[in-house]
Each structure stands twice: as structure tokens, then as C-alpha cells.
Amino acid sequence: MKFLRYGEPGQEKPGVLDTKGQIRDLSGKVSDLSGPALSPDVLAKLVDMDIESLPLVSGNPRLGPCVAGTGKFICIGLNYADHAAESGMAVPPEPVIFMKATSAIVGPNDDLVIPRGSEKTDWEVELGVVIGHTAKYVSEAEALDYVAGYCTVHDVSERAFQTEHAGQWTKGKSCDTFGPTGPWLVTKDEVADPQNLAMWLTVNGETMQNGSSKTMVYGVAFLVSYLSQFMSLHPGDIISTGTPPGVGMGMKPPRYLKAGDVVELGIEGLGNQKQVTRADV
């Protein structure tokens, strides 16, 4: 099933996509797509309901982030060998972990704001994993039992902030609007294999990234298990699992986003995003 959130920022309501691609209002069933609503028991009941009986949402409302109340936005760096190569870095012996501020999370089609002083704002299409119930010290074999579903994530990065300033990567990843998420939270039953999903991204209609989650170094089950050894993963937490090659930093010469550019991206079965870039004022 494809769950979503719609409405103006801060006023989103939960919804679900019906078989005709129309939005049905879900607020009579759950207050929002967060916390308890993401548990296996609740999701199972929602998946079994009669979608056509839910109120039809008219018009073409804005789509918000597909998950509410995210406590942790955990990102994995250099998780595709060919992307590590284009970045001039070695494949890490263990996953590279960094955090993206939750204040960066926006809807899939909201404007992408280039921050003040930025000259190297870059793109990265990534598979997002949404946690459904608390995971701590879980094995790789049982890790996917703790996943509510999957979504498309745009891990926008400011490369100068990330790598040319002293300190950690987080400040180059956490600018406002640097975490478009959605359009949908797709439940596990609709994703036969998270390690075999086509991924793509274009800038102004030109293909930049054309890859697949099958080339990940560390797969979804391993990452959920690995992270749970160091921190508890809670419902609504998002793991952004890395990007395939084709980012602007890896081009010769490098190429970055400027105001007015249009970025489109998507993942097989998980939906597409479209952002227009503008400068912060």
C-alpha cells in the first residue's frame, strides 16, 4: 500500500493512494503517519481496509513528507562502490554514518532552497527505509521485521560545507529543504526486493544518475541490524541508504545546482519527486 501525507506545511493529513491513483483521506483511521501508526499491527489493519470506502480528496493538494514525527534521519555515506570511486574515496570497511537534521525534511515537490554562501549544492537520489517499531540489538536475519516501508529520499548536499570546512559532514547535509521525502511510504508487501530497485535523477531534463539499489555495498537488512547495535531505532526514524554514481561533485569539471534548475528523481515503485531550486534570501 502507498501511504502519504497531504496539505499545507504543518497541517498535513494522512492519506492513501487508491487503485486509480487518487488520494483517499485516512484521518478517520489514524491521526497521522507517525509513531504508533507505523507499527506492524496497525499497518496490517490499514492494508486490509477497504480503500474505496474512504473519503476522496479533491483537487491536487500539496504532498508533504510521507512520515511525520521523525526523530532520527540517519544517512549512510559511500555505500555504492562506484559512487565512492567518483568521490575519490575508498569503500569503507564498515558503514559511514552521519545525521541529517530533521528540520531539513520537506515534501517531495517543495522548492529546494540553495543556502546563503553556497556554490556547491549537489544532488543524491537515495532509498529511504522507515522504521516501524523499536529495534535494538537486532540480527540481520530479523532486521526487515522492524521496517514499516520504503520511500524515495533526496539527500541534497552542499559539498563545500560538507568537506571543505573543518568538522563533520552533517552541516553540509542539513540545510533547510535538503531532505525531500516521499511522495509515498510504500509498505513492505509491495517491495519484493529492496536490493533490486532502479533509481534515477535528472537536472533540467538531463539524466545524471541511473543506477540500482542492487549495487549497494551494505544492504538494507545489514544496515538496520548494524545501526541497532549502536542506537535504538524508533518508529518514524528514516535511514537514507546512500546514492549511486552521477553526482555533480564527481563530474569533470564538477557541476552544481543553481537557482532555477529543475531536479526530478525517482525509485522504482516508490514514486517520483520534482523540485525547483531557488536561492535563499
Short mmCIF file of C-alpha atoms in Angstrom, two decimals:
data_model
loop_
_atom_site.label_atom_id
_atom_site.label_comp_id
_atom_site.label_asym_id
_atom_site.label_seq_id
_atom_site.Cartn_x
_atom_site.Cartn_y
_atom_site.Cartn_z
CA MET A 1 0.00 0.00 0.00
CA LYS A 2 1.10 3.56 -0.68
CA PHE A 3 0.55 5.90 2.24
CA LEU A 4 1.10 9.65 2.03
CA ARG A 5 0.51 12.96 3.76
CA TYR A 6 -1.17 15.91 2.08
CA GLY A 7 -1.92 19.54 2.87
CA GLU A 8 -0.08 22.73 3.68
CA PRO A 9 3.19 22.56 5.68
CA GLY A 10 2.46 21.79 9.31
CA GLN A 11 -1.18 20.94 8.56
CA GLU A 12 -0.76 17.68 6.66
CA LYS A 13 -3.32 14.90 6.94
CA PRO A 14 -2.69 11.18 6.43
CA GLY A 15 -3.84 9.66 3.16
CA VAL A 16 -3.54 6.62 0.97
CA LEU A 17 -3.37 6.15 -2.78
CA ASP A 18 -6.21 4.11 -4.28
CA THR A 19 -6.04 1.82 -7.32
CA LYS A 20 -6.82 4.73 -9.65
CA GLY A 21 -4.03 6.89 -8.27
CA GLN A 22 -6.45 9.10 -6.32
CA ILE A 23 -5.84 10.26 -2.76
CA ARG A 24 -8.17 8.95 -0.07
CA ASP A 25 -8.33 10.61 3.33
CA LEU A 26 -7.05 8.40 6.16
CA SER A 27 -7.58 10.76 9.09
CA GLY A 28 -10.64 8.80 10.25
CA LYS A 29 -8.39 5.79 10.82
CA VAL A 30 -5.15 7.31 12.17
CA SER A 31 -4.27 10.81 13.33
CA ASP A 32 -1.03 10.86 11.33
CA LEU A 33 1.58 8.58 9.79
CA SER A 34 3.89 8.63 12.77
CA GLY A 35 4.84 6.60 15.82
CA PRO A 36 2.15 4.03 16.70
CA ALA A 37 0.54 4.22 13.24
CA LEU A 38 3.69 2.67 11.76
CA SER A 39 3.62 -0.45 13.95
CA PRO A 40 3.15 -3.81 12.20
CA ASP A 41 -0.28 -4.39 13.79
CA VAL A 42 -1.69 -1.01 12.78
CA LEU A 43 -0.22 -1.13 9.28
CA ALA A 44 -1.66 -4.63 8.78
CA LYS A 45 -5.14 -3.34 9.63
CA LEU A 46 -4.73 -0.37 7.28
CA VAL A 47 -3.53 -2.60 4.46
CA ASP A 48 -6.62 -4.82 4.87
CA MET A 49 -9.16 -1.97 4.87
CA ASP A 50 -11.49 -1.07 2.00
CA ILE A 51 -9.72 1.92 0.48
CA GLU A 52 -12.64 2.79 -1.79
CA SER A 53 -14.82 3.45 1.27
CA LEU A 54 -12.56 6.28 2.44
CA PRO A 55 -13.35 9.93 1.57
CA LEU A 56 -11.93 11.01 -1.79
CA VAL A 57 -9.63 14.04 -1.63
CA SER A 58 -10.49 16.54 -4.35
CA GLY A 59 -8.11 18.67 -6.35
CA ASN A 60 -4.35 18.34 -6.44
CA PRO A 61 -3.13 19.04 -2.92
CA ARG A 62 0.48 19.56 -1.93
CA LEU A 63 2.19 16.37 -0.77
CA GLY A 64 4.08 16.60 2.48
CA PRO A 65 6.83 14.33 3.81
CA CYS A 66 5.42 10.80 3.83
CA VAL A 67 6.28 10.26 7.52
CA ALA A 68 5.64 12.56 10.47
CA GLY A 69 7.47 12.84 13.77
CA THR A 70 10.83 11.55 12.54
CA GLY A 71 13.22 11.51 15.48
CA LYS A 72 16.36 10.48 13.62
CA PHE A 73 17.31 10.98 9.98
CA ILE A 74 20.30 8.64 9.61
CA CYS A 75 22.37 8.67 6.44
CA ILE A 76 24.88 6.18 5.09
CA GLY A 77 27.86 7.54 3.16
CA LEU A 78 29.81 5.94 0.33
CA ASN A 79 27.50 2.93 0.20
CA TYR A 80 27.90 2.37 -3.56
CA ALA A 81 31.38 1.37 -4.70
CA ASP A 82 31.14 3.33 -7.96
CA HIS A 83 29.99 6.47 -6.10
CA ALA A 84 32.90 6.12 -3.67
CA ALA A 85 35.23 5.94 -6.67
CA GLU A 86 33.82 9.10 -8.27
CA SER A 87 34.19 10.84 -4.90
CA GLY A 88 37.86 9.82 -4.76
CA MET A 89 37.31 7.79 -1.60
CA ALA A 90 37.78 4.14 -0.67
CA VAL A 91 34.88 1.83 0.08
CA PRO A 92 34.66 1.89 3.89
CA PRO A 93 35.28 -1.32 5.88
CA GLU A 94 32.12 -0.50 7.88
CA PRO A 95 29.19 1.81 7.01
CA VAL A 96 29.87 5.55 7.24
CA ILE A 97 27.12 7.01 9.43
CA PHE A 98 26.09 10.65 9.69
CA MET A 99 22.94 12.52 10.65
CA LYS A 100 20.83 14.88 8.60
CA ALA A 101 18.85 17.36 10.74
CA THR A 102 15.13 16.57 10.79
CA SER A 103 14.49 20.28 10.09
CA ALA A 104 15.73 19.56 6.55
CA ILE A 105 12.72 17.31 5.83
CA VAL A 106 10.22 18.70 3.31
CA GLY A 107 7.67 17.39 0.85
CA PRO A 108 8.76 15.67 -2.36
CA ASN A 109 7.83 18.57 -4.62
CA ASP A 110 8.61 21.54 -2.39
CA ASP A 111 11.16 24.12 -3.55
CA LEU A 112 14.80 23.24 -3.00
CA VAL A 113 16.43 26.27 -1.39
CA ILE A 114 20.11 26.89 -2.08
CA PRO A 115 21.53 28.25 1.18
CA ARG A 116 23.36 31.54 1.53
CA GLY A 117 27.01 31.30 0.53
CA SER A 118 26.53 28.03 -1.32
CA GLU A 119 28.37 27.39 -4.57
CA LYS A 120 28.34 23.57 -4.46
CA THR A 121 24.80 22.34 -3.81
CA ASP A 122 24.64 18.78 -5.14
CA TRP A 123 22.02 16.07 -5.76
CA GLU A 124 21.73 12.46 -4.49
CA VAL A 125 18.81 10.09 -5.07
CA GLU A 126 18.57 7.55 -2.24
CA LEU A 127 16.43 4.68 -0.99
CA GLY A 128 14.82 5.58 2.33
CA VAL A 129 13.99 2.93 4.95
CA VAL A 130 11.30 3.83 7.51
CA ILE A 131 11.39 2.07 10.87
CA GLY A 132 8.06 0.64 12.12
CA HIS A 133 8.83 -0.38 15.68
CA THR A 134 11.72 -0.09 18.08
CA ALA A 135 14.82 -2.02 17.05
CA LYS A 136 17.71 -2.64 19.43
CA TYR A 137 20.42 -5.26 19.02
CA VAL A 138 18.50 -7.00 16.22
CA SER A 139 20.09 -9.60 13.96
CA GLU A 140 20.41 -9.19 10.21
CA ALA A 141 18.02 -12.12 9.75
CA GLU A 142 15.23 -10.37 11.67
CA ALA A 143 16.05 -6.78 10.69
CA LEU A 144 13.41 -6.34 8.00
CA ASP A 145 10.72 -7.24 10.54
CA TYR A 146 11.34 -3.79 12.04
CA VAL A 147 10.85 -1.92 8.75
CA ALA A 148 7.48 -0.23 8.08
CA GLY A 149 8.26 0.51 4.45
CA TYR A 150 10.34 2.38 1.93
CA CYS A 151 10.38 5.80 0.29
CA THR A 152 12.30 8.00 -2.11
CA VAL A 153 14.74 10.43 -0.45
CA HIS A 154 16.70 13.27 -1.99
CA ASP A 155 19.83 13.64 0.12
CA VAL A 156 20.78 17.13 -1.01
CA SER A 157 24.35 18.10 -0.10
CA GLU A 158 26.40 21.29 -0.02
CA ARG A 159 29.86 19.96 -0.81
CA ALA A 160 31.90 22.92 0.41
CA PHE A 161 30.03 22.93 3.73
CA GLN A 162 30.44 19.13 3.88
CA THR A 163 34.10 18.61 3.00
CA GLU A 164 35.95 21.92 2.82
CA HIS A 165 35.03 23.23 6.27
CA ALA A 166 36.50 21.61 9.36
CA GLY A 167 34.39 19.12 11.26
CA GLN A 168 31.68 16.63 10.36
CA TRP A 169 29.58 16.13 7.22
CA THR A 170 26.31 16.99 8.98
CA LYS A 171 26.46 20.73 8.30
CA GLY A 172 26.68 20.10 4.57
CA LYS A 173 23.64 17.84 4.69
CA SER A 174 21.23 19.63 6.99
CA CYS A 175 20.29 22.93 5.36
CA ASP A 176 16.58 23.69 5.21
CA THR A 177 14.84 21.75 2.38
CA PHE A 178 17.82 19.35 1.99
CA GLY A 179 15.66 16.30 2.81
CA PRO A 180 12.71 15.91 0.40
CA THR A 181 10.97 12.68 1.43
CA GLY A 182 8.20 10.78 -0.35
CA PRO A 183 5.84 11.01 -2.17
CA TRP A 184 4.75 7.75 -0.58
CA LEU A 185 5.57 5.41 2.24
CA VAL A 186 5.32 2.08 0.43
CA THR A 187 4.70 -0.92 2.65
CA LYS A 188 6.99 -3.95 2.52
CA ASP A 189 4.44 -6.17 0.82
CA GLU A 190 4.73 -4.02 -2.32
CA VAL A 191 8.54 -4.13 -2.41
CA ALA A 192 9.61 -7.64 -3.36
CA ASP A 193 13.32 -6.91 -3.03
CA PRO A 194 14.69 -3.60 -1.71
CA GLN A 195 18.06 -4.61 -3.17
CA ASN A 196 16.80 -4.55 -6.77
CA LEU A 197 15.20 -1.15 -7.35
CA ALA A 198 16.05 1.14 -10.27
CA MET A 199 16.98 4.69 -9.25
CA TRP A 200 17.31 7.82 -11.40
CA LEU A 201 17.75 11.58 -11.23
CA THR A 202 17.70 14.34 -13.87
CA VAL A 203 18.60 18.02 -13.81
CA ASN A 204 16.77 20.18 -16.33
CA GLY A 205 15.81 17.01 -18.18
CA GLU A 206 19.37 15.66 -18.44
CA THR A 207 19.99 12.28 -16.83
CA MET A 208 22.62 12.49 -14.11
CA GLN A 209 22.03 9.32 -12.07
CA ASN A 210 20.81 5.99 -13.44
CA GLY A 211 21.55 3.19 -11.01
CA SER A 212 20.10 0.44 -8.87
CA SER A 213 19.96 -0.46 -5.20
CA LYS A 214 21.47 -3.84 -6.14
CA THR A 215 24.92 -2.22 -6.22
CA MET A 216 24.82 -1.17 -2.56
CA VAL A 217 27.85 -2.22 -0.54
CA TYR A 218 25.80 -2.72 2.63
CA GLY A 219 22.18 -3.80 2.12
CA VAL A 220 19.06 -2.71 3.97
CA ALA A 221 18.89 -5.66 6.40
CA PHE A 222 22.55 -5.30 7.31
CA LEU A 223 22.19 -1.54 7.88
CA VAL A 224 19.16 -1.88 10.16
CA SER A 225 20.94 -4.54 12.20
CA TYR A 226 24.23 -2.62 12.25
CA LEU A 227 22.69 0.65 13.38
CA SER A 228 20.66 -1.10 16.07
CA GLN A 229 23.90 -2.21 17.74
CA PHE A 230 24.79 1.43 18.44
CA MET A 231 21.41 3.14 18.97
CA SER A 232 17.76 2.25 19.32
CA LEU A 233 15.82 2.80 16.13
CA HIS A 234 12.33 4.16 16.75
CA PRO A 235 9.12 4.27 14.71
CA GLY A 236 9.35 7.03 12.12
CA ASP A 237 13.15 7.08 12.01
CA ILE A 238 14.45 7.22 8.44
CA ILE A 239 17.61 5.58 7.14
CA SER A 240 18.83 7.07 3.86
CA THR A 241 21.00 4.33 2.39
CA GLY A 242 23.41 6.07 0.01
CA THR A 243 23.47 7.09 -3.62
CA PRO A 244 24.62 5.55 -6.91
CA PRO A 245 27.14 7.39 -9.12
CA GLY A 246 26.37 10.52 -11.10
CA VAL A 247 26.51 13.27 -8.50
CA GLY A 248 27.74 16.72 -9.52
CA MET A 249 30.86 16.50 -7.38
CA GLY A 250 32.09 13.53 -9.42
CA MET A 251 31.81 15.20 -12.82
CA LYS A 252 34.78 16.64 -14.68
CA PRO A 253 34.54 19.53 -14.21
CA PRO A 254 32.19 19.35 -11.20
CA ARG A 255 28.66 20.61 -11.77
CA TYR A 256 26.32 22.00 -9.14
CA LEU A 257 22.79 23.31 -8.83
CA LYS A 258 21.87 26.94 -9.40
CA ALA A 259 18.66 28.88 -8.87
CA GLY A 260 16.04 27.97 -11.44
CA ASP A 261 17.24 24.41 -12.03
CA VAL A 262 14.61 21.66 -12.02
CA VAL A 263 15.54 18.37 -10.35
CA GLU A 264 13.45 15.25 -10.92
CA LEU A 265 14.15 11.88 -9.33
CA GLY A 266 12.54 8.59 -8.50
CA ILE A 267 12.88 4.98 -7.42
CA GLU A 268 11.10 2.04 -8.99
CA GLY A 269 7.76 1.50 -7.24
CA LEU A 270 8.36 4.24 -4.67
CA GLY A 271 7.33 7.32 -6.64
CA ASN A 272 8.93 10.43 -8.10
CA GLN A 273 9.91 13.85 -6.84
CA LYS A 274 10.29 17.21 -8.59
CA GLN A 275 11.94 20.28 -7.11
CA VAL A 276 12.59 23.75 -8.48
CA THR A 277 15.68 25.34 -6.96
CA ARG A 278 15.78 28.90 -5.67
CA ALA A 279 18.24 30.96 -3.70
CA ASP A 280 17.69 31.68 -0.02
CA VAL A 281 17.03 35.34 0.73
#
